Amino acid sequence: MDREPPRTDGVLISGHDPMWVVGLCWMLGCASLLMGGVLVLRGSRPAAMLMLFLGFGLIVGGGILAVVLRQRRRYIQPTPDGFIYTTPQTERTYIDDDVMCVSLSQQQNYFWGNLQTVTRRFIIWVETASIPERIVCISHLKPGMPDPLEAFVVRIINELHTAAQHAYQQGDRVEGDGWALERGQLLLKSAKSTSVIAIKDLSAVEIVDDHVNIWRRGNDLPIGRIPEQTANAHLLVLLLKDLMAGQVAENEANLPAGHLGRMIFERRPGSRTSVILGWSLVSLLTFVTLVLIVAALIDPRPRRRNRNTSAAVVFGTLTAAGFSLLTLQRRARFRRHAFGVHHRGMFTDRRLRHSEIANLSYSAVRHYSHGMYNGTTLIMRFVPMPGLGLKPISYSAQILNADTELDRLRDEISIAISQRMLNYWTQHGNCPWIPYLQFQGENLSYSRLTFTGRKQPIQIPLTSIVNFDIADGAFRIWVDGQKKPAVIEETSQPNFYPGLMLFSNLMNREYSTESAFEEGEASADL
C-alpha cells in the first residue's frame, strides 16, 4: 500500500552516490563567485563575467545534482513480519508472504590486490496487484563489517524455503530461473536443451565459482551449472539438499584405486588472450611456410629455389614446434575433486587424495612494477606421505586479485592435516609445525632468526601469548610484556596453515586464514 509522506529511515539499499561531489561543486562555485567579485573591483570585466557565470553554473549544477542523487535513494526497513520499502515519492509495506522469489550474490572489490569492500546484491520480487515489483538491495561492506540486512536476508530465504517445501510436498511445481522441481524430478532448462533427472540419481549440489553445480551419480563432471545470481538459485540448493538428505553420500573408501570422486573445479594454464595469440602466430607461420613452399616449387632459378626451400624448412619446423606446444598446453590442467587433487601437465599426470597429503605449502606474492600492481603469483605444493611411492604436485597461477576456490581448497586440506597434527600432539605431547617452530606441550618451542643465525630454542607458554597476526607474508606472535613480536616466520613454509589451525585450536580462538592472501608477500620490479 502507498502513503505519504515518505520516510527516510531504514537501511540505504540504492543510491549510494557520493554527496561530497555536490559539496565540491558548491565550494568551487563560491570560490569562482568570490574571484569574479575581485576581478570586478579590479576592472577586469570580461574575466569577471566568465568567473561569475562559472560560479553560478557550478552552484546551480550542484543543486540539480543533489536533487538527482536524492531521487535515486531507496530505503528498506525490516519489520517483524515483512518490510517497508521507501522511495522519495512513496512508501510501500509488504509482508514476507508477498515475496515470490529472491536472488543473492556478492562481489569482492580489490584495489592493488587488497580486498577493499564486498558488494552484496539481494534482489526481491514481490507480488503486487498488477505486475511483480523488483526491489534491488545493494550493500557495500568493508571487510569484517557486519551486514545490517543479514538477519533480514536469512529470514526471507528461510521463509521462502519453508513455503517451497510445503508446495513441493503438496505436489506443486517449484521453479526458478533455468530449473524446476516436481514429483521427484529435476528439470534443467537452457536455450539449447531441456533435461529431466530423477532426484534419486543425483549425488551432490554445491555452489562453486559463482554457479550452482549439480552432479549425477557416476558422473565426475557436473550435469548442470546455474548462475548463483539468478532467481531462486539459493533456494534450489536448499531444496536439493533436503531431498538428498536420505541418500548415501559418496564415500572415499568405496572409490576405485586412483579415483578422486566428482570434480569440483578446474583451472587451466594461460589466459584466453594468450591462447588466441599463440594460435594466431602458428597460423601466420603456417601461411609463410606454404608461401615459401609454393615459391620453391615454381621458381626456376636453382639458387633462389634452394634458399626458399631452406627457409620453408625453418618456418615449417617453427610451425610444428608451436603447434605441438599449444596442443600439449591444452591438456594441462589442475583439478580439485571431492577427495583429492589432480594435476596434468604437458608431460606428467599426478593424483593425490587428501588423506595421502602430508605437507601443504601455500604462497601468494603480489607483484608491483614501477609502483603499479600487476598481479599476484599463487603457488601451492602438495607433498605425499613417505612410503606411498607418489610424487608431489605443484601448481602455480598468475591471478589478478584472488581465487576463492583455491583458498577454500587450501583451508580444507589444512583442516585434514591439522586434525592429524592434533592427534599426534594429543598422543605424544609435542608436534612439529614448521622448521624452528614446534609445539611442546602447552608451549611453543622457537629458534629466533638473528643476524648471526638461529638462536637456541626458547619456550613460549601459550598462556603468555596476547596476540598474533599475518602481515606481508609473515606470521607474528606477541607475548605479554614485550613490544616486539616474539615470533616472526614466513607463511609460505610447509604446513604453516595446518599448524596455524592447530595453534588457533590450542589458543581457543578462531582465526580466518583468508587474511593470509589479503596480507600476502610483495615483490618489487623497479
Short mmCIF file of C-alpha atoms in Angstrom, two decimals:
data_model
loop_
_atom_site.label_atom_id
_atom_site.label_comp_id
_atom_site.label_asym_id
_atom_site.label_seq_id
_atom_site.Cartn_x
_atom_site.Cartn_y
_atom_site.Cartn_z
CA MET A 1 0.00 0.00 0.00
CA ASP A 2 1.07 3.62 -0.55
CA ARG A 3 1.01 6.52 1.85
CA GLU A 4 2.58 9.94 2.32
CA PRO A 5 4.85 11.49 3.37
CA PRO A 6 7.81 9.22 2.54
CA ARG A 7 10.12 8.08 5.30
CA THR A 8 13.88 8.30 5.13
CA ASP A 9 14.82 5.89 7.94
CA GLY A 10 15.86 2.29 7.42
CA VAL A 11 18.83 0.86 5.52
CA LEU A 12 20.01 2.55 2.33
CA ILE A 13 19.79 -0.04 -0.46
CA SER A 14 20.15 2.09 -3.59
CA GLY A 15 21.64 5.44 -4.47
CA HIS A 16 24.99 5.04 -2.71
CA ASP A 17 26.25 8.09 -4.58
CA PRO A 18 28.94 10.30 -3.01
CA MET A 19 27.28 13.53 -1.86
CA TRP A 20 30.72 15.10 -1.46
CA VAL A 21 30.61 15.80 -5.21
CA VAL A 22 27.76 18.22 -4.55
CA GLY A 23 29.74 19.92 -1.81
CA LEU A 24 32.75 20.21 -4.10
CA CYS A 25 30.63 21.86 -6.81
CA TRP A 26 29.29 24.37 -4.31
CA MET A 27 32.74 25.14 -2.91
CA LEU A 28 34.17 25.68 -6.39
CA GLY A 29 31.14 27.77 -7.29
CA CYS A 30 31.58 30.02 -4.25
CA ALA A 31 35.29 30.37 -4.98
CA SER A 32 34.52 31.33 -8.59
CA LEU A 33 31.97 33.93 -7.46
CA LEU A 34 34.47 35.38 -5.00
CA MET A 35 37.17 35.55 -7.67
CA GLY A 36 34.66 37.16 -10.07
CA GLY A 37 33.90 39.84 -7.49
CA VAL A 38 37.61 40.55 -7.03
CA LEU A 39 38.04 40.86 -10.81
CA VAL A 40 35.08 43.31 -10.97
CA LEU A 41 36.75 45.53 -8.41
CA ARG A 42 39.99 45.39 -10.40
CA GLY A 43 38.19 46.37 -13.61
CA SER A 44 38.72 43.09 -15.49
CA ARG A 45 35.14 42.94 -16.73
CA PRO A 46 35.38 40.05 -19.30
CA ALA A 47 37.27 37.77 -16.93
CA ALA A 48 34.95 38.74 -14.07
CA MET A 49 31.84 37.87 -16.10
CA LEU A 50 33.37 34.49 -17.02
CA MET A 51 34.11 33.63 -13.38
CA LEU A 52 30.67 34.81 -12.23
CA PHE A 53 28.88 32.72 -14.83
CA LEU A 54 31.12 29.74 -13.95
CA GLY A 55 30.40 30.12 -10.24
CA PHE A 56 26.67 30.48 -10.81
CA GLY A 57 26.68 27.43 -13.07
CA LEU A 58 28.56 25.31 -10.51
CA ILE A 59 26.18 26.24 -7.71
CA VAL A 60 23.05 25.60 -9.79
CA GLY A 61 24.56 22.40 -11.22
CA GLY A 62 25.43 21.21 -7.72
CA GLY A 63 21.86 21.82 -6.59
CA ILE A 64 20.45 19.89 -9.54
CA LEU A 65 22.90 17.04 -8.88
CA ALA A 66 21.87 16.95 -5.21
CA VAL A 67 18.22 16.59 -6.21
CA VAL A 68 19.02 13.85 -8.74
CA LEU A 69 21.13 11.89 -6.26
CA ARG A 70 18.46 12.16 -3.58
CA GLN A 71 15.80 10.93 -6.01
CA ARG A 72 17.84 7.79 -6.63
CA ARG A 73 17.88 6.79 -2.98
CA ARG A 74 15.87 3.81 -1.77
CA TYR A 75 15.49 2.51 1.78
CA ILE A 76 14.26 -0.71 3.31
CA GLN A 77 13.21 -1.20 6.92
CA PRO A 78 12.63 -4.77 8.14
CA THR A 79 9.59 -5.34 10.33
CA PRO A 80 8.69 -8.44 12.39
CA ASP A 81 6.59 -9.93 9.57
CA GLY A 82 7.73 -8.01 6.47
CA PHE A 83 9.47 -4.82 5.43
CA ILE A 84 8.85 -1.21 4.45
CA TYR A 85 10.21 -0.06 1.08
CA THR A 86 10.72 3.70 0.84
CA THR A 87 11.35 5.82 -2.24
CA PRO A 88 11.45 9.63 -2.49
CA GLN A 89 7.84 9.56 -3.70
CA THR A 90 6.12 6.73 -1.84
CA GLU A 91 6.35 4.24 0.97
CA ARG A 92 5.11 0.67 0.50
CA THR A 93 4.65 -2.01 3.12
CA TYR A 94 4.98 -5.71 2.31
CA ILE A 95 4.71 -8.88 4.35
CA ASP A 96 7.02 -11.85 3.93
CA ASP A 97 4.29 -13.85 2.17
CA ASP A 98 4.34 -11.28 -0.67
CA VAL A 99 7.84 -12.39 -1.68
CA MET A 100 7.73 -14.54 -4.83
CA CYS A 101 11.43 -15.23 -5.37
CA VAL A 102 14.85 -13.82 -4.48
CA SER A 103 18.38 -13.61 -5.83
CA LEU A 104 21.54 -13.33 -3.75
CA SER A 105 25.11 -12.72 -4.89
CA GLN A 106 28.20 -10.88 -3.77
CA GLN A 107 31.31 -9.47 -5.39
CA GLN A 108 34.68 -8.81 -3.80
CA ASN A 109 36.25 -5.48 -4.79
CA TYR A 110 40.05 -5.25 -4.79
CA PHE A 111 42.49 -2.38 -5.18
CA TRP A 112 46.08 -3.32 -5.97
CA GLY A 113 45.49 -6.87 -4.77
CA ASN A 114 43.98 -5.81 -1.42
CA LEU A 115 40.36 -6.51 -0.56
CA GLN A 116 38.62 -3.17 -0.03
CA THR A 117 34.89 -3.86 0.01
CA VAL A 118 32.33 -6.59 -0.61
CA THR A 119 29.24 -5.70 -2.63
CA ARG A 120 26.22 -7.77 -1.61
CA ARG A 121 23.30 -7.74 -4.08
CA PHE A 122 19.96 -9.08 -2.83
CA ILE A 123 17.02 -8.85 -5.24
CA ILE A 124 13.43 -9.40 -4.07
CA TRP A 125 10.46 -9.98 -6.36
CA VAL A 126 7.21 -9.16 -4.53
CA GLU A 127 3.66 -9.78 -5.65
CA THR A 128 1.57 -6.69 -6.34
CA ALA A 129 -1.90 -6.03 -7.78
CA SER A 130 -0.56 -5.50 -11.29
CA ILE A 131 2.89 -6.88 -12.06
CA PRO A 132 5.61 -8.21 -9.72
CA GLU A 133 7.85 -5.49 -8.34
CA ARG A 134 11.62 -5.93 -8.35
CA ILE A 135 13.44 -4.46 -5.35
CA VAL A 136 17.24 -4.37 -5.54
CA CYS A 137 19.09 -4.19 -2.21
CA ILE A 138 22.78 -3.31 -2.59
CA SER A 139 25.19 -3.08 0.34
CA HIS A 140 28.84 -2.05 0.17
CA LEU A 141 30.58 -3.64 3.15
CA LYS A 142 34.16 -3.26 4.33
CA PRO A 143 36.00 -6.47 5.37
CA GLY A 144 34.78 -7.54 8.80
CA MET A 145 31.88 -5.07 8.74
CA PRO A 146 28.51 -6.61 9.71
CA ASP A 147 25.75 -6.59 7.11
CA PRO A 148 22.79 -4.59 8.52
CA LEU A 149 20.39 -6.70 6.43
CA GLU A 150 21.92 -10.11 7.17
CA ALA A 151 19.14 -11.23 9.54
CA PHE A 152 16.50 -9.96 7.10
CA VAL A 153 18.07 -11.79 4.14
CA VAL A 154 18.31 -15.05 6.11
CA ARG A 155 14.71 -14.73 7.28
CA ILE A 156 13.34 -14.12 3.77
CA ILE A 157 15.27 -17.06 2.29
CA ASN A 158 14.26 -19.38 5.15
CA GLU A 159 10.58 -18.49 4.82
CA LEU A 160 10.73 -18.90 1.05
CA HIS A 161 12.40 -22.27 1.64
CA THR A 162 9.65 -23.35 4.02
CA ALA A 163 6.95 -22.30 1.57
CA ALA A 164 8.68 -24.15 -1.28
CA GLN A 165 8.99 -27.30 0.84
CA HIS A 166 5.27 -27.21 1.58
CA ALA A 167 4.39 -26.61 -2.08
CA TYR A 168 6.59 -29.50 -3.24
CA GLN A 169 5.11 -31.88 -0.68
CA GLN A 170 1.65 -30.94 -1.94
CA GLY A 171 2.68 -31.98 -5.45
CA ASP A 172 3.02 -28.44 -6.81
CA ARG A 173 5.79 -27.35 -9.14
CA VAL A 174 8.64 -25.30 -7.61
CA GLU A 175 10.78 -23.43 -10.08
CA GLY A 176 13.39 -20.79 -10.61
CA ASP A 177 15.41 -19.34 -13.44
CA GLY A 178 16.56 -22.35 -15.51
CA TRP A 179 15.22 -25.12 -13.27
CA ALA A 180 12.11 -26.71 -11.81
CA LEU A 181 11.34 -29.40 -9.21
CA GLU A 182 8.27 -31.61 -9.42
CA ARG A 183 7.37 -35.14 -8.26
CA GLY A 184 10.87 -36.42 -7.60
CA GLN A 185 12.40 -34.97 -10.74
CA LEU A 186 14.69 -32.05 -11.52
CA LEU A 187 14.12 -30.19 -14.77
CA LEU A 188 17.11 -28.24 -16.13
CA LYS A 189 16.30 -25.76 -18.88
CA SER A 190 18.65 -23.91 -21.19
CA ALA A 191 18.45 -22.15 -24.54
CA LYS A 192 19.70 -25.29 -26.33
CA SER A 193 18.10 -28.17 -24.48
CA THR A 194 15.97 -29.39 -21.61
CA SER A 195 16.84 -32.39 -19.46
CA VAL A 196 14.96 -34.27 -16.75
CA ILE A 197 16.87 -36.10 -13.98
CA ALA A 198 15.46 -38.17 -11.15
CA ILE A 199 16.46 -36.70 -7.80
CA LYS A 200 17.42 -40.17 -6.53
CA ASP A 201 20.14 -40.23 -9.23
CA LEU A 202 21.80 -37.03 -8.01
CA SER A 203 24.91 -37.24 -5.86
CA ALA A 204 25.71 -33.66 -4.75
CA VAL A 205 24.87 -29.98 -5.13
CA GLU A 206 27.29 -27.18 -4.28
CA ILE A 207 28.00 -23.55 -5.16
CA VAL A 208 31.34 -23.36 -6.99
CA ASP A 209 32.77 -20.41 -8.92
CA ASP A 210 29.52 -18.44 -8.50
CA HIS A 211 27.42 -21.26 -10.01
CA VAL A 212 25.15 -23.89 -8.51
CA ASN A 213 26.76 -27.15 -9.63
CA ILE A 214 24.72 -30.36 -9.72
CA TRP A 215 26.27 -33.83 -10.03
CA ARG A 216 24.69 -37.14 -11.06
CA ARG A 217 25.87 -40.47 -9.66
CA GLY A 218 28.57 -41.98 -11.84
CA ASN A 219 29.47 -38.62 -13.40
CA ASP A 220 32.59 -36.77 -12.31
CA LEU A 221 31.60 -33.61 -14.19
CA PRO A 222 28.54 -31.58 -13.15
CA ILE A 223 25.45 -32.14 -15.29
CA GLY A 224 24.12 -28.65 -14.62
CA ARG A 225 25.51 -25.22 -13.75
CA ILE A 226 23.10 -22.45 -12.79
CA PRO A 227 24.45 -18.91 -12.15
CA GLU A 228 24.27 -18.02 -8.47
CA GLN A 229 22.79 -14.57 -9.15
CA THR A 230 19.69 -15.93 -10.92
CA ALA A 231 16.26 -16.05 -9.30
CA ASN A 232 15.87 -18.71 -6.58
CA ALA A 233 19.29 -20.30 -7.22
CA HIS A 234 19.95 -20.49 -3.46
CA LEU A 235 16.50 -21.98 -2.95
CA LEU A 236 17.43 -24.80 -5.36
CA VAL A 237 20.49 -25.64 -3.24
CA LEU A 238 18.41 -25.81 -0.05
CA LEU A 239 15.66 -27.92 -1.63
CA LEU A 240 18.03 -30.40 -3.26
CA LYS A 241 19.94 -30.86 -0.01
CA ASP A 242 16.64 -31.60 1.74
CA LEU A 243 15.57 -34.11 -0.91
CA MET A 244 19.00 -35.80 -0.99
CA ALA A 245 19.41 -35.97 2.79
CA GLY A 246 18.48 -39.64 2.99
CA GLN A 247 20.69 -40.76 0.13
CA VAL A 248 24.05 -42.47 0.60
CA ALA A 249 26.79 -39.91 0.12
CA GLU A 250 29.86 -40.53 -1.99
CA ASN A 251 32.50 -42.20 0.18
CA GLU A 252 36.26 -42.19 -0.34
CA ALA A 253 36.55 -45.77 0.91
CA ASN A 254 34.23 -47.00 -1.85
CA LEU A 255 36.12 -45.33 -4.68
CA PRO A 256 38.26 -47.45 -7.01
CA ALA A 257 42.04 -47.01 -6.91
CA GLY A 258 43.18 -43.76 -8.49
CA HIS A 259 39.69 -42.28 -8.47
CA LEU A 260 39.16 -38.97 -6.63
CA GLY A 261 35.41 -38.55 -6.80
CA ARG A 262 33.46 -35.81 -8.52
CA MET A 263 35.32 -32.86 -10.00
CA ILE A 264 34.58 -29.62 -8.14
CA PHE A 265 36.56 -27.10 -10.20
CA GLU A 266 39.22 -26.92 -12.88
CA ARG A 267 41.96 -24.40 -13.68
CA ARG A 268 43.83 -24.27 -16.96
CA PRO A 269 47.17 -22.51 -17.54
CA GLY A 270 47.31 -19.34 -19.61
CA SER A 271 44.63 -16.80 -20.39
CA ARG A 272 42.27 -16.89 -23.35
CA THR A 273 44.13 -13.93 -24.87
CA SER A 274 47.49 -15.73 -24.77
CA VAL A 275 45.94 -18.84 -26.35
CA ILE A 276 44.43 -16.78 -29.18
CA LEU A 277 47.73 -15.00 -29.77
CA GLY A 278 49.55 -18.35 -29.79
CA TRP A 279 47.27 -19.91 -32.38
CA SER A 280 47.38 -16.71 -34.44
CA LEU A 281 51.17 -16.89 -34.52
CA VAL A 282 51.06 -20.57 -35.54
CA SER A 283 48.60 -19.71 -38.32
CA LEU A 284 50.90 -16.95 -39.55
CA LEU A 285 53.89 -19.30 -39.55
CA THR A 286 51.85 -21.89 -41.45
CA PHE A 287 50.91 -19.33 -44.10
CA VAL A 288 54.54 -18.20 -44.51
CA THR A 289 55.67 -21.82 -44.79
CA LEU A 290 53.12 -22.54 -47.54
CA VAL A 291 54.13 -19.42 -49.44
CA LEU A 292 57.80 -20.44 -49.31
CA ILE A 293 56.96 -23.99 -50.46
CA VAL A 294 54.99 -22.67 -53.44
CA ALA A 295 57.79 -20.23 -54.27
CA ALA A 296 60.37 -23.04 -54.16
CA LEU A 297 58.25 -25.17 -56.48
CA ILE A 298 57.62 -22.55 -59.17
CA ASP A 299 60.95 -20.68 -59.10
CA PRO A 300 63.15 -21.94 -61.99
CA ARG A 301 66.37 -20.48 -60.54
CA PRO A 302 68.22 -23.15 -58.51
CA ARG A 303 69.84 -20.74 -56.04
CA ARG A 304 66.61 -18.99 -55.11
CA ARG A 305 64.76 -22.32 -55.07
CA ASN A 306 67.28 -23.71 -52.55
CA ARG A 307 67.00 -20.55 -50.46
CA ASN A 308 63.20 -20.77 -50.37
CA THR A 309 63.38 -24.49 -49.54
CA SER A 310 65.73 -23.82 -46.60
CA ALA A 311 63.50 -21.03 -45.32
CA ALA A 312 60.43 -23.28 -45.70
CA VAL A 313 62.15 -25.97 -43.61
CA VAL A 314 62.97 -23.44 -40.88
CA PHE A 315 59.47 -21.94 -40.76
CA GLY A 316 57.91 -25.40 -41.01
CA THR A 317 59.94 -26.54 -38.01
CA LEU A 318 58.82 -23.48 -36.03
CA THR A 319 55.22 -24.15 -37.05
CA ALA A 320 55.40 -27.79 -35.93
CA ALA A 321 57.05 -26.81 -32.64
CA GLY A 322 54.43 -24.13 -31.94
CA PHE A 323 51.57 -26.47 -32.82
CA SER A 324 52.97 -29.22 -30.59
CA LEU A 325 53.49 -26.79 -27.70
CA LEU A 326 49.94 -25.40 -27.91
CA THR A 327 48.49 -28.91 -28.23
CA LEU A 328 50.38 -30.08 -25.15
CA GLN A 329 49.31 -26.96 -23.27
CA ARG A 330 45.66 -27.76 -23.99
CA ARG A 331 45.94 -30.98 -21.99
CA ALA A 332 47.47 -29.22 -18.97
CA ARG A 333 45.03 -28.60 -16.13
CA PHE A 334 44.65 -28.57 -12.36
CA ARG A 335 41.52 -30.11 -10.87
CA ARG A 336 40.11 -30.28 -7.42
CA HIS A 337 37.97 -33.35 -6.75
CA ALA A 338 35.83 -34.28 -3.79
CA PHE A 339 38.62 -36.39 -2.25
CA GLY A 340 41.83 -35.18 -3.84
CA VAL A 341 43.70 -33.09 -6.39
CA HIS A 342 44.71 -33.95 -9.95
CA HIS A 343 47.38 -32.12 -11.94
CA ARG A 344 48.06 -32.96 -15.55
CA GLY A 345 50.98 -31.13 -17.12
CA MET A 346 52.40 -31.29 -20.60
CA PHE A 347 54.31 -34.47 -19.81
CA THR A 348 53.05 -35.51 -16.35
CA ASP A 349 49.83 -36.78 -14.78
CA ARG A 350 49.67 -36.92 -10.98
CA ARG A 351 46.89 -37.54 -8.46
CA LEU A 352 46.80 -37.28 -4.69
CA ARG A 353 44.00 -37.98 -2.29
CA HIS A 354 43.52 -35.62 0.64
CA SER A 355 44.33 -38.45 3.04
CA GLU A 356 47.67 -39.01 1.23
CA ILE A 357 48.91 -35.41 1.59
CA ALA A 358 51.48 -34.92 4.33
CA ASN A 359 52.63 -31.33 3.66
CA LEU A 360 50.89 -28.33 2.17
CA SER A 361 52.67 -25.15 1.10
CA TYR A 362 50.82 -22.02 0.03
CA SER A 363 52.28 -18.72 -1.12
CA ALA A 364 50.62 -15.61 -2.57
CA VAL A 365 53.08 -12.96 -3.76
CA ARG A 366 51.83 -9.61 -5.01
CA HIS A 367 53.93 -8.04 -7.76
CA TYR A 368 54.47 -4.36 -8.43
CA SER A 369 56.18 -2.69 -11.35
CA HIS A 370 57.15 0.99 -11.04
CA GLY A 371 54.76 1.27 -8.11
CA MET A 372 51.81 -0.24 -10.01
CA TYR A 373 50.18 -3.51 -9.01
CA ASN A 374 50.27 -6.03 -11.87
CA GLY A 375 49.02 -9.28 -10.37
CA THR A 376 49.64 -11.98 -7.78
CA THR A 377 51.57 -15.21 -8.19
CA LEU A 378 49.91 -18.03 -6.29
CA ILE A 379 51.89 -21.22 -5.62
CA MET A 380 50.58 -24.39 -3.98
CA ARG A 381 52.54 -27.56 -3.34
CA PHE A 382 51.16 -30.87 -2.08
CA VAL A 383 53.69 -33.40 -0.76
CA PRO A 384 52.52 -37.01 -0.24
CA MET A 385 53.24 -39.15 2.79
CA PRO A 386 56.53 -41.06 2.62
CA GLY A 387 56.43 -44.68 1.59
CA LEU A 388 53.48 -44.39 -0.79
CA GLY A 389 55.60 -44.09 -3.91
CA LEU A 390 53.71 -40.97 -5.02
CA LYS A 391 55.19 -37.73 -6.33
CA PRO A 392 54.42 -34.17 -5.17
CA ILE A 393 52.01 -31.92 -7.04
CA SER A 394 52.91 -28.28 -7.64
CA TYR A 395 50.53 -25.71 -9.05
CA SER A 396 51.16 -22.05 -9.80
CA ALA A 397 48.97 -19.39 -11.35
CA GLN A 398 49.09 -15.70 -12.12
CA ILE A 399 45.86 -14.15 -10.86
CA LEU A 400 44.65 -10.59 -10.73
CA ASN A 401 43.24 -10.50 -7.21
CA ALA A 402 42.10 -13.72 -5.52
CA ASP A 403 40.77 -17.18 -6.28
CA THR A 404 38.14 -18.13 -3.72
CA GLU A 405 38.04 -21.80 -4.69
CA LEU A 406 41.80 -22.27 -4.38
CA ASP A 407 41.69 -20.59 -0.96
CA ARG A 408 38.88 -22.96 0.03
CA LEU A 409 40.96 -25.93 -1.14
CA ARG A 410 43.88 -24.69 0.97
CA ASP A 411 41.66 -24.41 4.04
CA GLU A 412 40.01 -27.83 3.66
CA ILE A 413 43.31 -29.66 3.21
CA SER A 414 44.74 -27.68 6.11
CA ILE A 415 41.86 -28.86 8.30
CA ALA A 416 42.58 -32.51 7.44
CA ILE A 417 46.31 -32.19 8.15
CA SER A 418 45.61 -30.16 11.28
CA GLN A 419 43.46 -32.98 12.64
CA ARG A 420 46.34 -35.42 12.20
CA MET A 421 48.68 -32.94 13.92
CA LEU A 422 46.23 -32.61 16.81
CA ASN A 423 46.05 -36.39 17.21
CA TYR A 424 49.86 -36.58 17.23
CA TRP A 425 50.10 -33.77 19.80
CA THR A 426 47.47 -35.48 21.99
CA GLN A 427 49.35 -38.78 21.94
CA HIS A 428 52.95 -37.51 22.24
CA GLY A 429 52.62 -34.10 23.88
CA ASN A 430 54.58 -32.43 21.08
CA CYS A 431 54.21 -31.90 17.37
CA PRO A 432 56.41 -30.27 14.70
CA TRP A 433 54.91 -27.24 12.98
CA ILE A 434 57.43 -25.56 10.70
CA PRO A 435 61.24 -25.56 10.90
CA TYR A 436 62.38 -23.83 14.09
CA LEU A 437 58.83 -23.69 15.49
CA GLN A 438 57.02 -26.62 17.09
CA PHE A 439 54.50 -27.47 19.76
CA GLN A 440 55.93 -28.70 23.05
CA GLY A 441 53.13 -29.48 25.48
CA GLU A 442 51.46 -26.20 26.39
CA ASN A 443 54.41 -24.22 24.97
CA LEU A 444 55.83 -23.22 21.62
CA SER A 445 59.49 -24.09 21.08
CA TYR A 446 61.04 -21.42 18.83
CA SER A 447 64.51 -20.65 17.49
CA ARG A 448 64.59 -16.98 16.56
CA LEU A 449 66.50 -15.81 13.48
CA THR A 450 69.09 -13.08 14.07
CA PHE A 451 71.97 -11.57 12.07
CA THR A 452 74.26 -14.26 13.40
CA GLY A 453 71.89 -17.16 12.65
CA ARG A 454 69.34 -19.11 14.64
CA LYS A 455 69.42 -18.85 18.41
CA GLN A 456 68.88 -21.66 20.87
CA PRO A 457 65.22 -22.69 21.19
CA ILE A 458 63.14 -20.84 23.76
CA GLN A 459 59.87 -21.94 25.33
CA ILE A 460 56.89 -19.63 24.85
CA PRO A 461 53.91 -20.57 27.06
CA LEU A 462 50.62 -20.39 25.19
CA THR A 463 49.13 -18.56 28.17
CA SER A 464 51.64 -15.70 27.67
CA ILE A 465 50.57 -15.02 24.07
CA VAL A 466 48.45 -11.88 23.80
CA ASN A 467 48.09 -11.53 20.02
CA PHE A 468 49.11 -12.93 16.63
CA ASP A 469 48.55 -11.91 13.02
CA ILE A 470 49.73 -12.23 9.41
CA ALA A 471 51.14 -9.23 7.56
CA ASP A 472 53.22 -9.01 4.36
CA GLY A 473 53.58 -12.79 4.21
CA ALA A 474 54.93 -13.04 7.76
CA PHE A 475 53.38 -14.69 10.82
CA ARG A 476 53.91 -12.78 14.06
CA ILE A 477 53.24 -13.60 17.71
CA TRP A 478 53.31 -11.16 20.60
CA VAL A 479 53.75 -12.20 24.22
CA ASP A 480 52.90 -10.37 27.40
CA GLY A 481 55.42 -7.74 28.41
CA GLN A 482 57.18 -7.40 25.02
CA LYS A 483 56.55 -4.69 22.44
CA LYS A 484 58.27 -6.54 19.59
CA PRO A 485 56.98 -9.83 18.16
CA ALA A 486 58.44 -12.90 19.84
CA VAL A 487 57.93 -14.99 16.67
CA ILE A 488 58.36 -13.92 13.03
CA GLU A 489 58.17 -16.61 10.34
CA GLU A 490 57.21 -16.78 6.68
CA THR A 491 53.77 -18.16 5.88
CA SER A 492 54.97 -19.96 2.73
CA GLN A 493 56.71 -22.73 4.70
CA PRO A 494 55.37 -26.31 4.51
CA ASN A 495 52.38 -27.00 6.77
CA PHE A 496 52.19 -23.46 8.06
CA TYR A 497 48.42 -23.25 7.57
CA PRO A 498 47.60 -26.65 9.13
CA GLY A 499 49.77 -25.68 12.08
CA LEU A 500 48.05 -22.31 12.27
CA MET A 501 44.71 -24.07 12.65
CA LEU A 502 46.09 -26.29 15.41
CA PHE A 503 47.62 -23.24 17.08
CA SER A 504 44.26 -21.44 16.94
CA ASN A 505 42.57 -24.51 18.39
CA LEU A 506 45.01 -24.65 21.27
CA MET A 507 44.60 -20.92 21.83
CA ASN A 508 40.82 -21.49 21.91
CA ARG A 509 40.16 -18.72 19.43
CA GLU A 510 39.05 -18.54 15.79
CA TYR A 511 41.29 -17.26 13.03
CA SER A 512 40.46 -16.78 9.34
CA THR A 513 43.24 -17.90 7.01
CA GLU A 514 41.77 -15.69 4.26
CA SER A 515 43.87 -12.85 5.67
CA ALA A 516 46.95 -14.73 4.53
CA PHE A 517 46.09 -13.90 0.96
CA GLU A 518 44.96 -10.36 1.73
CA GLU A 519 48.27 -9.77 3.54
CA GLY A 520 50.39 -11.74 1.05
CA GLU A 521 54.03 -11.15 0.30
CA ALA A 522 55.01 -8.41 -2.12
CA SER A 523 57.88 -8.25 -4.58
CA ALA A 524 59.07 -5.15 -6.40
CA ASP A 525 60.20 -4.96 -10.01
CA LEU A 526 61.54 -1.45 -10.42
#
